[in-house]
CSV table of C-alpha atoms and ligand atoms in Angstrom, one decimal:
chain,number,residue,atom,x,y,z
A,21,MET,CA,0.0,0.0,0.0
A,22,ASN,CA,2.7,2.5,1.0
A,23,SER,CA,4.8,1.5,-1.9
A,24,GLU,CA,1.9,2.0,-4.3
A,25,VAL,CA,1.1,5.5,-3.1
A,26,LEU,CA,4.8,6.5,-3.1
A,27,LEU,CA,5.5,5.1,-6.6
A,28,ASN,CA,2.3,6.5,-8.0
A,29,LYS,CA,3.2,10.0,-6.7
A,30,ILE,CA,6.7,9.7,-8.1
A,31,MET,CA,5.2,8.8,-11.5
A,32,VAL,CA,3.0,11.9,-11.5
A,33,TYR,CA,5.6,14.6,-10.9
A,34,ASP,CA,8.4,15.8,-13.2
A,35,ASN,CA,10.3,17.4,-10.4
A,36,ILE,CA,11.0,15.7,-7.0
A,37,CYS,CA,12.8,17.4,-4.1
A,38,LEU,CA,14.2,15.2,-1.3
A,39,TYR,CA,14.9,16.5,2.1
A,40,ALA,CA,16.2,15.0,5.4
A,41,HIS,CA,17.0,16.2,8.9
A,42,GLN,CA,19.6,18.8,9.9
A,43,PHE,CA,23.1,17.5,10.6
A,44,PRO,CA,22.4,14.5,8.4
A,45,ASP,CA,23.7,11.1,9.5
A,46,PRO,CA,24.3,8.1,7.3
A,47,ASP,CA,20.6,7.1,7.4
A,48,ALA,CA,19.4,10.5,6.5
A,49,LEU,CA,21.8,10.7,3.5
A,50,GLY,CA,21.5,7.0,2.7
A,51,SER,CA,17.7,7.2,2.4
A,52,GLN,CA,17.9,10.5,0.5
A,53,PHE,CA,20.6,9.5,-2.0
A,54,GLY,CA,19.2,5.9,-2.3
A,55,LEU,CA,15.8,7.3,-3.3
A,56,LYS,CA,17.4,9.8,-5.6
A,57,GLN,CA,19.4,7.0,-7.3
A,58,PHE,CA,16.3,4.8,-7.6
A,59,ILE,CA,14.3,7.6,-9.2
A,60,SER,CA,17.1,8.5,-11.6
A,61,ASP,CA,17.6,4.9,-12.6
A,62,ASN,CA,14.0,4.1,-13.2
A,63,PHE,CA,12.5,7.4,-14.3
A,64,PRO,CA,15.3,9.0,-16.4
A,65,GLY,CA,13.0,11.9,-17.6
A,66,LYS,CA,12.5,13.2,-14.1
A,67,LYS,CA,14.5,15.8,-12.3
A,68,VAL,CA,15.3,14.8,-8.7
A,69,TYR,CA,17.2,16.8,-6.1
A,70,ALA,CA,18.8,15.9,-2.8
A,71,LEU,CA,18.6,19.0,-0.8
A,72,GLY,CA,20.1,20.4,2.5
A,73,LYS,CA,23.5,21.4,3.7
A,74,ASN,CA,26.4,19.2,3.1
A,75,ASN,CA,27.9,17.1,5.9
A,76,ASP,CA,31.6,17.8,5.6
A,77,SER,CA,32.7,14.3,6.5
A,78,LEU,CA,30.0,12.4,4.5
A,79,ASN,CA,29.1,14.5,1.4
A,80,GLY,CA,31.8,14.5,-1.2
A,81,THR,CA,33.2,11.3,0.2
A,82,ILE,CA,31.0,8.3,0.6
A,83,PHE,CA,27.9,10.3,-0.5
A,84,PRO,CA,27.7,12.8,-3.4
A,85,LEU,CA,27.4,16.5,-2.7
A,86,ARG,CA,23.9,17.9,-2.1
A,87,ASP,CA,22.0,19.7,-5.0
A,88,GLU,CA,20.8,23.3,-5.1
A,89,VAL,CA,17.5,24.5,-6.6
A,90,ASN,CA,15.5,27.7,-6.8
A,91,GLU,CA,12.2,28.2,-5.2
A,92,ASP,CA,10.2,27.9,-8.4
A,93,ILE,CA,11.3,24.3,-8.9
A,94,ILE,CA,10.3,23.4,-5.3
A,95,LYS,CA,6.9,25.0,-5.9
A,96,ASN,CA,6.3,22.6,-8.8
A,97,SER,CA,7.7,19.6,-7.0
A,98,LEU,CA,6.7,16.5,-5.1
A,99,VAL,CA,8.6,16.9,-1.8
A,100,ILE,CA,9.7,13.8,0.1
A,101,VAL,CA,11.1,14.3,3.6
A,102,LEU,CA,13.2,11.4,4.9
A,103,ASP,CA,14.2,10.3,8.5
A,104,THR,CA,12.8,13.4,10.2
A,105,ALA,CA,10.1,13.3,12.9
A,106,ASN,CA,9.4,17.0,13.4
A,107,ILE,CA,9.1,20.0,11.2
A,108,SER,CA,11.7,22.1,13.0
A,109,ARG,CA,14.4,19.5,12.3
A,110,ILE,CA,13.9,19.5,8.5
A,111,ASP,CA,16.8,21.0,6.6
A,112,ASP,CA,15.5,23.4,5.3
A,113,GLU,CA,12.1,25.1,5.7
A,114,LEU,CA,11.6,25.7,2.0
A,115,PHE,CA,10.3,22.1,1.9
A,116,GLN,CA,6.9,23.6,2.7
A,117,LEU,CA,6.7,25.2,-0.8
A,118,GLY,CA,6.3,21.7,-2.4
A,119,LYS,CA,3.0,21.0,-4.2
A,120,GLU,CA,2.6,17.8,-2.2
A,121,ILE,CA,4.6,16.5,0.8
A,122,ILE,CA,5.3,12.8,1.7
A,123,LYS,CA,7.0,11.9,4.9
A,124,ILE,CA,9.0,8.7,5.2
A,125,ASP,CA,10.4,8.0,8.7
A,126,HIS,CA,11.1,5.4,11.4
A,127,HIS,CA,11.1,7.8,14.4
A,128,PRO,CA,8.2,7.9,16.8
A,129,GLU,CA,5.6,10.3,15.2
A,130,VAL,CA,5.9,14.0,16.3
A,131,ASP,CA,4.5,16.0,13.4
A,132,GLU,CA,2.3,14.5,10.7
A,133,TYR,CA,3.6,17.1,8.2
A,134,GLY,CA,3.0,15.1,5.0
A,135,GLN,CA,-0.2,14.8,3.0
A,136,PHE,CA,0.9,11.2,3.1
A,137,ASN,CA,3.0,9.8,5.9
A,138,ILE,CA,4.9,6.5,5.8
A,139,VAL,CA,6.0,6.0,9.4
A,140,GLU,CA,7.2,2.6,10.5
A,141,THR,CA,8.7,2.9,14.0
A,142,ASP,CA,9.5,-0.8,14.2
A,143,LYS,CA,12.1,-0.5,11.3
A,144,CYS,CA,15.8,0.0,12.1
A,145,ALA,CA,16.3,2.8,9.6
A,146,THR,CA,14.5,5.0,7.0
A,147,SER,CA,16.8,3.5,4.5
A,148,TYR,CA,15.3,0.1,5.3
A,149,ILE,CA,11.8,1.4,4.6
A,150,VAL,CA,12.9,2.8,1.3
A,151,ALA,CA,14.7,-0.4,0.4
A,152,ASP,CA,11.7,-2.5,1.4
A,153,ILE,CA,9.4,-0.5,-0.9
A,154,ILE,CA,11.8,-1.0,-3.8
A,155,ARG,CA,12.3,-4.7,-3.1
A,156,LYS,CA,8.6,-5.3,-3.2
A,157,SER,CA,8.2,-3.4,-6.5
A,158,THR,CA,9.2,-4.6,-10.0
A,159,TYR,CA,11.6,-1.7,-10.5
A,160,LEU,CA,15.4,-1.8,-10.9
A,161,LEU,CA,17.6,-1.6,-7.8
A,162,SER,CA,21.0,-0.6,-9.0
A,163,LYS,CA,24.3,-1.3,-7.2
A,164,ASP,CA,24.7,2.4,-6.4
A,165,CYS,CA,21.2,2.6,-5.0
A,166,ALA,CA,21.8,-0.5,-2.9
A,167,LYS,CA,25.0,0.9,-1.6
A,168,PHE,CA,23.4,4.1,-0.3
A,169,LEU,CA,20.6,2.2,1.4
A,170,LEU,CA,22.9,-0.3,3.0
A,171,ILE,CA,25.1,2.6,4.4
A,172,GLY,CA,21.9,4.0,6.0
A,173,ILE,CA,21.1,0.6,7.6
A,174,ILE,CA,24.7,0.2,8.8
A,175,GLY,CA,24.6,3.6,10.3
A,176,ASP,CA,21.4,3.3,12.3
A,177,THR,CA,22.2,-0.3,13.5
A,178,GLY,CA,25.7,0.7,14.5
A,179,ARG,CA,27.2,-1.9,12.1
A,180,PHE,CA,24.6,-4.4,13.0
A,181,LEU,CA,25.4,-4.1,16.7
A,182,HIS,CA,22.3,-2.3,18.3
A,183,ASN,CA,19.2,-4.2,19.4
A,184,ASN,CA,17.3,-3.1,16.3
A,185,THR,CA,19.4,-5.6,14.3
A,186,THR,CA,16.8,-8.3,13.6
A,187,SER,CA,16.9,-11.2,11.2
A,188,GLU,CA,14.9,-9.1,8.8
A,189,VAL,CA,17.7,-6.5,8.8
A,190,PHE,CA,20.3,-9.2,7.9
A,191,ALA,CA,17.9,-10.4,5.2
A,192,MET,CA,17.7,-6.9,3.8
A,193,ALA,CA,21.5,-6.4,4.0
A,194,SER,CA,22.0,-9.6,2.2
A,195,PHE,CA,19.5,-8.6,-0.5
A,196,LEU,CA,21.3,-5.2,-1.0
A,197,MET,CA,24.7,-6.9,-1.0
A,198,SER,CA,23.5,-9.2,-3.7
A,199,LYS,CA,23.4,-6.1,-6.0
A,200,GLY,CA,27.2,-6.1,-5.9
A,201,VAL,CA,28.0,-3.9,-2.9
A,202,VAL,CA,31.2,-4.9,-1.2
A,203,LEU,CA,30.8,-4.5,2.6
A,204,ALA,CA,34.5,-4.1,3.3
A,205,ASP,CA,34.7,-1.1,0.8
A,206,VAL,CA,31.8,0.6,2.6
A,207,TYR,CA,33.3,0.0,6.0
A,208,ASP,CA,36.7,1.3,4.9
A,209,GLU,CA,35.1,4.6,3.8
A,210,LEU,CA,32.5,4.9,6.5
A,211,TYR,CA,34.7,4.2,9.5
A,212,LYS,CA,37.9,5.7,8.4
A,213,ARG,CA,39.3,8.0,11.1
A,214,THR,CA,41.9,10.7,10.9
A,215,ILE,CA,44.7,10.8,13.5
A,216,ASN,CA,43.0,13.8,15.1
A,217,GLU,CA,39.7,11.9,15.4
A,218,ALA,CA,41.5,9.1,17.1
A,219,LYS,CA,43.0,11.7,19.5
A,220,LEU,CA,39.6,13.1,20.2
A,221,VAL,CA,38.4,9.6,21.2
A,222,GLY,CA,41.4,9.5,23.5
A,223,TYR,CA,40.4,12.8,25.0
A,224,ILE,CA,36.9,11.6,25.6
A,225,LEU,CA,38.0,8.4,27.3
A,226,ASN,CA,40.4,10.4,29.5
A,227,ASN,CA,37.8,12.9,30.6
A,228,PHE,CA,34.4,11.3,30.8
A,229,LYS,CA,32.5,11.4,34.1
A,230,VAL,CA,30.6,8.6,35.9
A,231,ILE,CA,27.6,9.1,38.2
A,232,ASN,CA,26.8,6.2,40.6
A,233,ASN,CA,28.6,3.8,38.4
A,234,LYS,CA,25.6,3.7,36.0
A,235,LEU,CA,25.6,7.0,34.1
A,236,ALA,CA,28.5,8.1,32.0
A,237,TYR,CA,28.9,11.4,30.2
A,238,TYR,CA,31.3,13.8,28.7
A,239,ILE,CA,31.2,17.5,27.8
A,240,LEU,CA,33.0,19.0,24.8
A,241,GLU,CA,33.4,22.7,24.7
A,242,VAL,CA,34.4,24.3,21.4
A,243,ASN,CA,38.1,24.4,22.4
A,244,ASP,CA,38.0,20.7,23.4
A,245,TYR,CA,37.4,19.6,19.8
A,246,GLN,CA,38.9,22.5,17.9
A,247,GLN,CA,42.3,21.7,19.5
A,248,PHE,CA,42.2,18.6,17.3
A,249,ASN,CA,40.9,20.5,14.3
A,250,ILE,CA,37.6,18.8,14.4
A,251,CYS,CA,34.3,20.6,13.5
A,252,PHE,CA,31.2,20.4,15.5
A,253,GLU,CA,29.3,18.2,13.1
A,254,LYS,CA,31.9,15.5,13.5
A,255,ALA,CA,32.5,16.1,17.2
A,256,LYS,CA,28.9,15.4,18.1
A,257,ASP,CA,29.1,11.9,16.7
A,258,TYR,CA,31.2,10.2,19.4
A,259,VAL,CA,28.6,9.3,22.0
A,260,ASN,CA,29.1,5.5,21.5
A,261,THR,CA,32.7,5.9,22.6
A,262,LEU,CA,31.1,5.3,26.0
A,263,ALA,CA,29.0,2.2,24.9
A,264,ASN,CA,29.6,-1.2,26.3
A,265,ILE,CA,31.2,-0.2,29.5
A,266,ASP,CA,30.3,-2.7,32.2
A,267,GLY,CA,27.6,-1.5,34.5
A,268,ILE,CA,26.9,1.7,32.6
A,269,GLU,CA,23.2,1.9,31.7
A,270,ILE,CA,23.0,5.3,30.2
A,271,TRP,CA,25.7,7.3,28.4
A,272,VAL,CA,25.5,10.9,27.2
A,273,SER,CA,27.6,13.2,25.0
A,274,ILE,CA,27.2,17.0,25.5
A,275,VAL,CA,28.8,19.1,22.7
A,276,TYR,CA,28.6,22.9,22.4
A,277,SER,CA,28.1,24.4,19.0
A,278,GLN,CA,29.1,28.0,18.5
A,279,ALA,CA,26.8,28.2,15.4
A,280,THR,CA,23.6,27.2,17.2
A,281,GLY,CA,24.5,28.5,20.7
A,282,PHE,CA,23.3,25.2,22.2
A,283,TYR,CA,24.8,22.2,24.0
A,284,HIS,CA,23.7,19.3,21.8
A,285,VAL,CA,23.0,16.4,24.1
A,286,SER,CA,22.9,12.8,22.7
A,287,ILE,CA,21.5,10.2,25.1
A,288,ARG,CA,21.9,6.4,24.7
A,289,SER,CA,20.6,3.7,26.9
A,290,LYS,CA,21.1,0.0,27.2
A,291,SER,CA,17.5,-0.9,28.1
A,292,ILE,CA,15.7,1.9,30.1
A,293,PRO,CA,13.7,4.2,27.7
A,294,ILE,CA,15.0,7.8,27.9
A,295,ASN,CA,13.2,9.6,25.1
A,296,ASP,CA,10.7,11.0,27.6
A,297,VAL,CA,13.6,12.9,29.3
A,298,ALA,CA,14.6,14.3,25.9
A,299,ALA,CA,11.0,15.1,25.0
A,300,ALA,CA,10.4,16.9,28.3
A,301,MET,CA,13.2,19.3,27.4
A,302,GLY,CA,12.1,19.9,23.8
A,303,GLY,CA,14.0,17.1,22.1
A,304,GLY,CA,13.1,13.6,20.9
A,305,GLY,CA,14.1,10.4,19.2
A,306,HIS,CA,13.9,6.7,19.8
A,307,ALA,CA,13.3,5.0,23.1
A,308,LEU,CA,17.0,4.1,23.6
A,309,ALA,CA,18.6,6.8,21.5
A,310,SER,CA,17.5,10.4,21.8
A,311,GLY,CA,18.8,13.9,21.4
A,312,VAL,CA,18.0,17.3,22.9
A,313,LYS,CA,19.5,20.8,22.8
A,314,ALA,CA,20.2,22.8,26.0
A,315,THR,CA,20.9,26.5,26.3
A,316,SER,CA,23.2,26.3,29.3
A,317,LEU,CA,25.2,23.9,31.5
A,318,ALA,CA,22.5,24.4,34.1
A,319,ARG,CA,19.9,23.0,31.7
A,320,VAL,CA,22.3,20.1,30.9
A,321,GLN,CA,22.5,19.4,34.6
A,322,ILE,CA,18.7,19.1,34.8
A,323,ILE,CA,18.8,16.5,32.0
A,324,LEU,CA,21.6,14.5,33.8
A,325,ASP,CA,19.5,14.7,37.0
A,326,SER,CA,16.4,13.4,35.2
A,327,LEU,CA,18.4,10.5,33.7
A,328,GLN,CA,20.0,9.7,37.1
A,329,SER,CA,16.6,9.5,38.8
A,330,LYS,CA,15.7,6.7,36.3
A,331,LEU,CA,18.6,4.7,37.7
A,332,GLU,CA,17.7,4.8,41.4
B,407,MN,MN1,17.3,7.0,10.9
């Protein structure tokens, strides 16, 4: 049903604009460029654009650079927004100009901003949802398309490590690899680290704090990551440096961005749902992986206190 509506809408429009969330991760970009590749492969007459700001470490390396369009094109387009639960996180707000809007996402529903919403919260990644729609259709799934979608699934399952890695996920990964994608090549590119990035990991491991032997966190001020020549977009991606520590139930990264003026807080949990804490402070996400922005260290402390109270 979902696939029929999506494919019918794609057939109707000559111009299609694809959006994702701010600070795009491999699933945001994987679902966006996967869908773009699918449309280009199967509907060569159509113009399809992957929009939003580039992620310096992912665009121009493992993913292509983003496209640019003028507003007139967006006004005549089908807009598809990927991997984004709420309107305020969509990069950028011009998406609203689209003639029709479709949302495809796997986060718990926050805003039903599409005329048509494909929201499957039991799926590991938005890239999985896109791949599933294509798999069930009779259309071509090229090697490039399969690669982008597989990167998205790898990203959101933490290389098939998180508890969203089901047998269906492996079946999908197998299906995508059967299109010719070499996993080792993807990993080499996706998990390549610079010497400075390795040093930042060292800094985090030397400086993280532990509360009651159950909650671990670290704070990175601008100088802490800039001393290693690392930009904010990259610096905020290290929360799982604190994963898999014996006894630690919840782990948190807190990274300040000069550009936004916020501490960006990423919360991860082994088994206790923490998205209510993020939501109470204006953020959101999955039960065991959420994010929230805080205006000050005092607000950060409130978040840490709320998380700590869950562990008592
Ligand atoms: Mn995702």
